[in-house]
mmCIF file of C-alpha atoms in Angstrom:
data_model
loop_
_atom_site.group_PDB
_atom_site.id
_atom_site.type_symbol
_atom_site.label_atom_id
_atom_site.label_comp_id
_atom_site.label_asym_id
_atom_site.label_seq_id
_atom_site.Cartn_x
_atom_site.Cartn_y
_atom_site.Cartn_z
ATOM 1 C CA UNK A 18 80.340 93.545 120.014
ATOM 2 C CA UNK A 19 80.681 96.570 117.956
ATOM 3 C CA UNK A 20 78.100 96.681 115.270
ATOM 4 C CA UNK A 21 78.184 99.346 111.978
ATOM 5 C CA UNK A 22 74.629 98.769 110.214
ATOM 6 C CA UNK A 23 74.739 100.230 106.535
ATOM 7 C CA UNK A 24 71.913 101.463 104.254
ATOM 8 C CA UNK A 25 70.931 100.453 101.544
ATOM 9 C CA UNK A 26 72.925 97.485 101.049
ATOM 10 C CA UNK A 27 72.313 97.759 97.333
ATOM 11 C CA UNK A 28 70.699 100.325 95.309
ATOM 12 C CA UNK A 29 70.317 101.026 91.185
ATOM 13 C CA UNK A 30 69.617 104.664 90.285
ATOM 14 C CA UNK A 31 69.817 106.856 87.392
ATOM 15 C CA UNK A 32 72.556 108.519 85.563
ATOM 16 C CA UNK A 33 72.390 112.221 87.007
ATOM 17 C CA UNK A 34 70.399 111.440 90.440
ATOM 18 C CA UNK A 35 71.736 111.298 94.045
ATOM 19 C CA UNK A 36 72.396 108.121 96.377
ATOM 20 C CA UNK A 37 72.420 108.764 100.263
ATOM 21 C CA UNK A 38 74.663 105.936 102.325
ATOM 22 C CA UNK A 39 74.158 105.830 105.613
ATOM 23 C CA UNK A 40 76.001 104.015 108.027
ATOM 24 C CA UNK A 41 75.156 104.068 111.933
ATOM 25 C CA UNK A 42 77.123 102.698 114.823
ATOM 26 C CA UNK A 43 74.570 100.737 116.750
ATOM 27 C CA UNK A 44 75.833 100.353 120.083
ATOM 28 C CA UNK A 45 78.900 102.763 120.424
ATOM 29 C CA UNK A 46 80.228 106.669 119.467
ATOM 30 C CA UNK A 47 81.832 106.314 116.282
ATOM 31 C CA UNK A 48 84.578 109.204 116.830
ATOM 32 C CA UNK A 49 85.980 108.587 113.170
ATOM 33 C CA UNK A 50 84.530 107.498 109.768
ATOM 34 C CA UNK A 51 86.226 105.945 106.943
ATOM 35 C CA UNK A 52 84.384 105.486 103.360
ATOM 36 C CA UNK A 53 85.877 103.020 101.062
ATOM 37 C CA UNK A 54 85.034 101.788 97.550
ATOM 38 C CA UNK A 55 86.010 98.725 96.056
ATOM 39 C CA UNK A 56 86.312 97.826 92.562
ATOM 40 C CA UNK A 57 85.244 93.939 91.075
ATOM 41 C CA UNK A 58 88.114 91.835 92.530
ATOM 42 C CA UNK A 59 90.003 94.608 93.947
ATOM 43 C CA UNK A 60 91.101 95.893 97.204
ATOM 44 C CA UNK A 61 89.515 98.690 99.120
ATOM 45 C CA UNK A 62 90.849 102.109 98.247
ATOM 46 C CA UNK A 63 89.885 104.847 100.984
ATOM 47 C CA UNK A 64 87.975 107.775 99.929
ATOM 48 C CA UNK A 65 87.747 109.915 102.855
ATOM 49 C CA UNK A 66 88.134 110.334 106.359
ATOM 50 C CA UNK A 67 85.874 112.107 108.596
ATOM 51 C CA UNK A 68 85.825 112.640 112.311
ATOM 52 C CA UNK A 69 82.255 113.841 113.854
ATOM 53 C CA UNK A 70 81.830 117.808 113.878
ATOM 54 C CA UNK A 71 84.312 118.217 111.340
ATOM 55 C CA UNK A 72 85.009 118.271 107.230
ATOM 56 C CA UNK A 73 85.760 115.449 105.979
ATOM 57 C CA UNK A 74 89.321 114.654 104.813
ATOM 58 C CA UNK A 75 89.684 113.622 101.108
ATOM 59 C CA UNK A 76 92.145 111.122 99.459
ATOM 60 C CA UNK A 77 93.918 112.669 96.472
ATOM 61 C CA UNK A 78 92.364 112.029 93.393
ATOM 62 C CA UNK A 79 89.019 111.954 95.206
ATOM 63 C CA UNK A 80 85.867 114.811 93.918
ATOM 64 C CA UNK A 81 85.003 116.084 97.279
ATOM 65 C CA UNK A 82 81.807 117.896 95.544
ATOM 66 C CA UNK A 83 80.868 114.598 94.132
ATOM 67 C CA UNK A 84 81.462 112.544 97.041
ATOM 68 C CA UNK A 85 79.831 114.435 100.289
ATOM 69 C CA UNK A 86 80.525 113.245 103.520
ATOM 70 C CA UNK A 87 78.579 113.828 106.525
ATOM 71 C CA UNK A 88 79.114 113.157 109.940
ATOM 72 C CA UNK A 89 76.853 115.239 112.091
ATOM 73 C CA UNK A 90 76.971 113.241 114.927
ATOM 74 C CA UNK A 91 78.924 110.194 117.096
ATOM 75 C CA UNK A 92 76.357 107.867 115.537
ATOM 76 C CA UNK A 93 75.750 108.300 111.768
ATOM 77 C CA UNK A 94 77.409 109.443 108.854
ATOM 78 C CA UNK A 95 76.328 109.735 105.036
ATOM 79 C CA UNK A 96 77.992 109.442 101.842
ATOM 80 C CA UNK A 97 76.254 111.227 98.999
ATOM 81 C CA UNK A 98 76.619 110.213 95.393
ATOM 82 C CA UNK A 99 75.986 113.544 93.575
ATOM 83 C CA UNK A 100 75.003 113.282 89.777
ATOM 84 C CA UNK A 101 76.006 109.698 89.389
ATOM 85 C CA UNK A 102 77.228 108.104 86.609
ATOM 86 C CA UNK A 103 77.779 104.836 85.485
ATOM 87 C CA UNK A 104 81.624 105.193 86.459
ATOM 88 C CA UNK A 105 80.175 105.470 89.883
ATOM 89 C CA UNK A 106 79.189 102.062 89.864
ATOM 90 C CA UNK A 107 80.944 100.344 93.101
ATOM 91 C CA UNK A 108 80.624 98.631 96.467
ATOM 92 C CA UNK A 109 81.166 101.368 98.736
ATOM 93 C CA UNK A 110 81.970 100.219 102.723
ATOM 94 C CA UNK A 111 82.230 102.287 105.773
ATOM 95 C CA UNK A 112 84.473 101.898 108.973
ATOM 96 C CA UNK A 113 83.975 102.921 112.478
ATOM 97 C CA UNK A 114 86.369 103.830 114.377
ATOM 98 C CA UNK A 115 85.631 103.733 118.141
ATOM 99 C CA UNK A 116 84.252 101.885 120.986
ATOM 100 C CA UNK A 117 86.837 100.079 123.447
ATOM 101 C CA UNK A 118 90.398 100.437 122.745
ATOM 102 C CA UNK A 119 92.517 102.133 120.106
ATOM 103 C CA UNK A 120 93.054 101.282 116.775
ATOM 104 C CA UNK A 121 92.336 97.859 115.843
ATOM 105 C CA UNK A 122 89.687 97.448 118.873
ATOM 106 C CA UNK A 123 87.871 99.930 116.944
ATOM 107 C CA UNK A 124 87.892 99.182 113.489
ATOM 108 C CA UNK A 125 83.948 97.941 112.691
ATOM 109 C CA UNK A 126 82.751 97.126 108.842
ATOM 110 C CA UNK A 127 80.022 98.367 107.784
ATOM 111 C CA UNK A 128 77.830 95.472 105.379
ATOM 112 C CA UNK A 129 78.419 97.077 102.228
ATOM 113 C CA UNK A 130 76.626 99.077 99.220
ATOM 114 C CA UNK A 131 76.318 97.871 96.024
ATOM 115 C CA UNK A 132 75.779 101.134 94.024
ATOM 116 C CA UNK A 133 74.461 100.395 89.878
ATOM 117 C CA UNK A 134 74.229 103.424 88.361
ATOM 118 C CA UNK A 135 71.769 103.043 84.888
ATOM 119 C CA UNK B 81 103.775 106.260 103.697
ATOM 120 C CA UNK B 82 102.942 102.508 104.718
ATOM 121 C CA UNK B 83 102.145 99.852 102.452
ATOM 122 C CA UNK B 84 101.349 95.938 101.950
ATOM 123 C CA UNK B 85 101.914 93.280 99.710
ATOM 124 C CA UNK B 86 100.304 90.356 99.528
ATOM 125 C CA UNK B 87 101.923 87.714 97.685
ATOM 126 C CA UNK B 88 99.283 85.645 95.158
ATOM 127 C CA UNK B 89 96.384 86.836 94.072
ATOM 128 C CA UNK B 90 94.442 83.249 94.861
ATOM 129 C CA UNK B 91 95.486 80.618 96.845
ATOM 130 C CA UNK B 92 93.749 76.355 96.538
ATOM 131 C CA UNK B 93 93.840 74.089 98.959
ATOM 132 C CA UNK B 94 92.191 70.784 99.715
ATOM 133 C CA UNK B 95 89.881 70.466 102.251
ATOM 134 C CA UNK B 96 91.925 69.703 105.445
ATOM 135 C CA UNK B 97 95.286 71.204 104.198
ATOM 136 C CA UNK B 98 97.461 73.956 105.735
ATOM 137 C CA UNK B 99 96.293 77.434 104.863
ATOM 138 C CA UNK B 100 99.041 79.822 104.355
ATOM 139 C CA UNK B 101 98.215 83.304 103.061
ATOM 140 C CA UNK B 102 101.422 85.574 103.093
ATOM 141 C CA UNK B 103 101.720 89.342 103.877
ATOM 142 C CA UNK B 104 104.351 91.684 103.606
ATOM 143 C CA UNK B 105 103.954 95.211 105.147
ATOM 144 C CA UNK B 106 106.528 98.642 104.731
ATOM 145 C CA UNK B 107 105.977 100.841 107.927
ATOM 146 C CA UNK B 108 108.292 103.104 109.127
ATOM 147 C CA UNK B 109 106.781 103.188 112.578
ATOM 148 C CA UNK B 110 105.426 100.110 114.820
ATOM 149 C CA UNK B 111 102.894 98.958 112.968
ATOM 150 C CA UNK B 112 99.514 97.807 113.657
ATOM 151 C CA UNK B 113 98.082 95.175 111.509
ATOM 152 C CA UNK B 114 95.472 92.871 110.448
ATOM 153 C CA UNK B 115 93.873 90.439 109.041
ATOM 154 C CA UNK B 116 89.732 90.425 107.634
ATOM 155 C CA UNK B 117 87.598 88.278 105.311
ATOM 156 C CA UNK B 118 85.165 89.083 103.192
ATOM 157 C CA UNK B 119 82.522 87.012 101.647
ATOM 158 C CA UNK B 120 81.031 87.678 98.563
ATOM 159 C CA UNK B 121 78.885 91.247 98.831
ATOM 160 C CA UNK B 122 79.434 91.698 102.352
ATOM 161 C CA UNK B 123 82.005 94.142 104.396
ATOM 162 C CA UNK B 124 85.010 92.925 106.190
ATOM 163 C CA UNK B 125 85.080 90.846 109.242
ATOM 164 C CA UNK B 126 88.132 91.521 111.381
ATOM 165 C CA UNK B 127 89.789 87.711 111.836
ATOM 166 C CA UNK B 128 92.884 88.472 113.777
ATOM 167 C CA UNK B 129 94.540 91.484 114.478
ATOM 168 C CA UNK B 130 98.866 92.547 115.962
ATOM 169 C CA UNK B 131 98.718 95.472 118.158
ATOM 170 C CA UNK B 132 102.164 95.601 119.377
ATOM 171 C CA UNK B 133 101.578 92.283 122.443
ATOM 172 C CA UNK B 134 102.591 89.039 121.473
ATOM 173 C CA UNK B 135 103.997 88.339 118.420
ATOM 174 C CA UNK B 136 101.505 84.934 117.759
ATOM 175 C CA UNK B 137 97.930 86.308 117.369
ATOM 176 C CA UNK B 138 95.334 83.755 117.507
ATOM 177 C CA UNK B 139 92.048 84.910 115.838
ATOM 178 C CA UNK B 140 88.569 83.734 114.950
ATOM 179 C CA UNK B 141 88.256 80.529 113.055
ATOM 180 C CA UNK B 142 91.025 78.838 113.995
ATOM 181 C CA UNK B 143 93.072 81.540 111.801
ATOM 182 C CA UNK B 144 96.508 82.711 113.154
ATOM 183 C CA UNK B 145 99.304 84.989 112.648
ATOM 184 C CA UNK B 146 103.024 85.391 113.561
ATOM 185 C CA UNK B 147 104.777 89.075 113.460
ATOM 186 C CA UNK B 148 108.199 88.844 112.598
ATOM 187 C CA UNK B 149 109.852 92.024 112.276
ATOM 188 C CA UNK B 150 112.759 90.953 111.152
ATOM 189 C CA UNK B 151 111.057 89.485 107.942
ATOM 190 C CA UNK B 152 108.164 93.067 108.179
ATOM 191 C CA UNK B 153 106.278 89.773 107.429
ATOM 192 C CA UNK B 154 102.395 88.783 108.972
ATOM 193 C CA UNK B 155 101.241 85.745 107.436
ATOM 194 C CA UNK B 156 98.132 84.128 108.339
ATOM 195 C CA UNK B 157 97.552 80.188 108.432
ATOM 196 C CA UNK B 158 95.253 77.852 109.847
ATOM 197 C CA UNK B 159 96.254 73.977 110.021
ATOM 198 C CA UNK B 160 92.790 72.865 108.289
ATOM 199 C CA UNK B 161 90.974 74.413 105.755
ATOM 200 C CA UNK B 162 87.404 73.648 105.541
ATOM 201 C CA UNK B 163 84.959 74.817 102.951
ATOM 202 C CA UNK B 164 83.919 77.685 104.617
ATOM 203 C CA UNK B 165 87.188 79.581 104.850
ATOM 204 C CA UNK B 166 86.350 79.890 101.017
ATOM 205 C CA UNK B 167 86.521 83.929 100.830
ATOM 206 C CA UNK B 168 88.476 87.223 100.269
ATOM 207 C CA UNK B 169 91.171 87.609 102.652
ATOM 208 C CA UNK B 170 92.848 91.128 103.376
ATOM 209 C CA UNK B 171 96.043 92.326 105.346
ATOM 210 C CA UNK B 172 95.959 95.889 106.253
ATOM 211 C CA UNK B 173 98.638 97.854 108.285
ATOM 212 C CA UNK B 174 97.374 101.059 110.095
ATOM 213 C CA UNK B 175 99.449 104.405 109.484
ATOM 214 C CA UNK B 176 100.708 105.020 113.296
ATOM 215 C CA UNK B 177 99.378 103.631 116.300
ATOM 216 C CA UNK B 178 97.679 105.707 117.783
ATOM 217 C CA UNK B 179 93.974 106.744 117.399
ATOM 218 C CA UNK B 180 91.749 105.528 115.010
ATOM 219 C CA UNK B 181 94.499 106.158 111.670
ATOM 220 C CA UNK B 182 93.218 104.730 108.290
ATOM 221 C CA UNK B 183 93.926 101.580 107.075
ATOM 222 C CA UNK B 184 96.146 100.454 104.168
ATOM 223 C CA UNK B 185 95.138 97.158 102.631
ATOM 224 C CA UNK B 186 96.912 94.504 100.406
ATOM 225 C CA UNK B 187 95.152 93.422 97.188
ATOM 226 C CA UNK B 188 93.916 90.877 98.914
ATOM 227 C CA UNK B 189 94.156 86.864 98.365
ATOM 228 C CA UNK B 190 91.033 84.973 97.378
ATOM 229 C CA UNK B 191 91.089 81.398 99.251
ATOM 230 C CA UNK B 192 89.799 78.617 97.097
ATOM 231 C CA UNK B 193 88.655 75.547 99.518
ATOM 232 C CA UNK B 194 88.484 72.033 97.326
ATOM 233 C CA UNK B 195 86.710 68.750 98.616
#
């Protein structure tokens, strides 16, 4: 089946320094991206949507400069943490979108980063 | 805009006991929707999922779910729990049905599994 690796699955860095997330669709074109981040015990709230060769959309209330999204091609794209803080502190998951079918044939998970920001 | 509810915020069974998780969706078009677990640091796993076919959806694990549009209701059960079904569980209602659209989740329900 469809398989979303992510990278790293959990990472610690320092206040003011960047994080890279990648996640790569292993074994099919991954037309559209969605970056998530979830809160202790909470549900996933969407951060952005991006579709391959084009800006990425933003949910409201999302920084866009503090959150860069990058999908260059069918098979990987990157969230950047810019200057982190410890407010930045999450599990951040990606979702695929593509492969067989529409919609919910689509939909892969990516594992999961645990971002600690020090 | 589309939206979920998911009614009870943890849910304890006994081992071998019906598992009934409810979810409520608001769509104003056909929905799709679905149902994923999540274990404890890991990303979602899709269990089941209504794409606008039959209304019973069987999934993984023994899980199912009826649509019943009458009720906008999706509830998932399964007739036995076992210890493993101990997780996060998630209903989430795409906006349109076409494409890849994002999905909407519920605040989930957290499944507690007793011996």
């Amino acid at each position: 089946g469809a398989v979303v690796s992510q990278h790293p699955s959990w990472v610690i860095c320092k206040s003011g320094t960047s994080v890279k997330i990648e996640c790569r669709s292993l074994d099919f074109q991954a037309t559209t991206m969605f970056w998530y981040r979830q809160f202790p015990k909470q549900s996933l709230m969407l951060m952005a949507t991006s579709n391959e060769g084009s800006k990425a959309t933003y949910e409201q209330g999302v920084e866009k400069d503090k959150f860069l999204i990058n999908h260059a091609s069918l098979t990987l794209s990157t969230l950047t943490v810019t200057s982190a803080h410890p407010e930045d502190s999450s599990f951040y998951i990606c979702s695929a979108g593509g492969g067989t079918g529409l919609g919910g044939d689509g939909y892969t998970f990516g594992s999961g980063t645990r971002l600690t920001v020090v | 805009a589309q939206s979920v509810t998911q009614l009870g915020s943890h849910v304890s069974v006994s081992e071998g006991a019906l598992v009934l998780l409810r979810c409520n969706y608001s769509s104003s078009v056909p929905p799709y929707l679905f149902w994923y677990v999540q274990y404890p640091n890991q990303g979602l796993q899709l269990l089941l999922k209504y794409t606008s076919a039959a209304t019973l959806v069987k999934g993984i694990n023994g899980f199912e779910a009826e649509f019943k549009k009458s009720e906008t209701s999706f509830h998932l059960t399964k007739p036995s729990a076992h210890m493993s079904d101990a997780a996060e569980y998630f209903c989430a209602v795409s906006e349109g049905n076409t494409g890849f659209q994002k999905l909407v989740f519920g605040t989930g329900t957290r499944l507690l599994v007793s011996p």
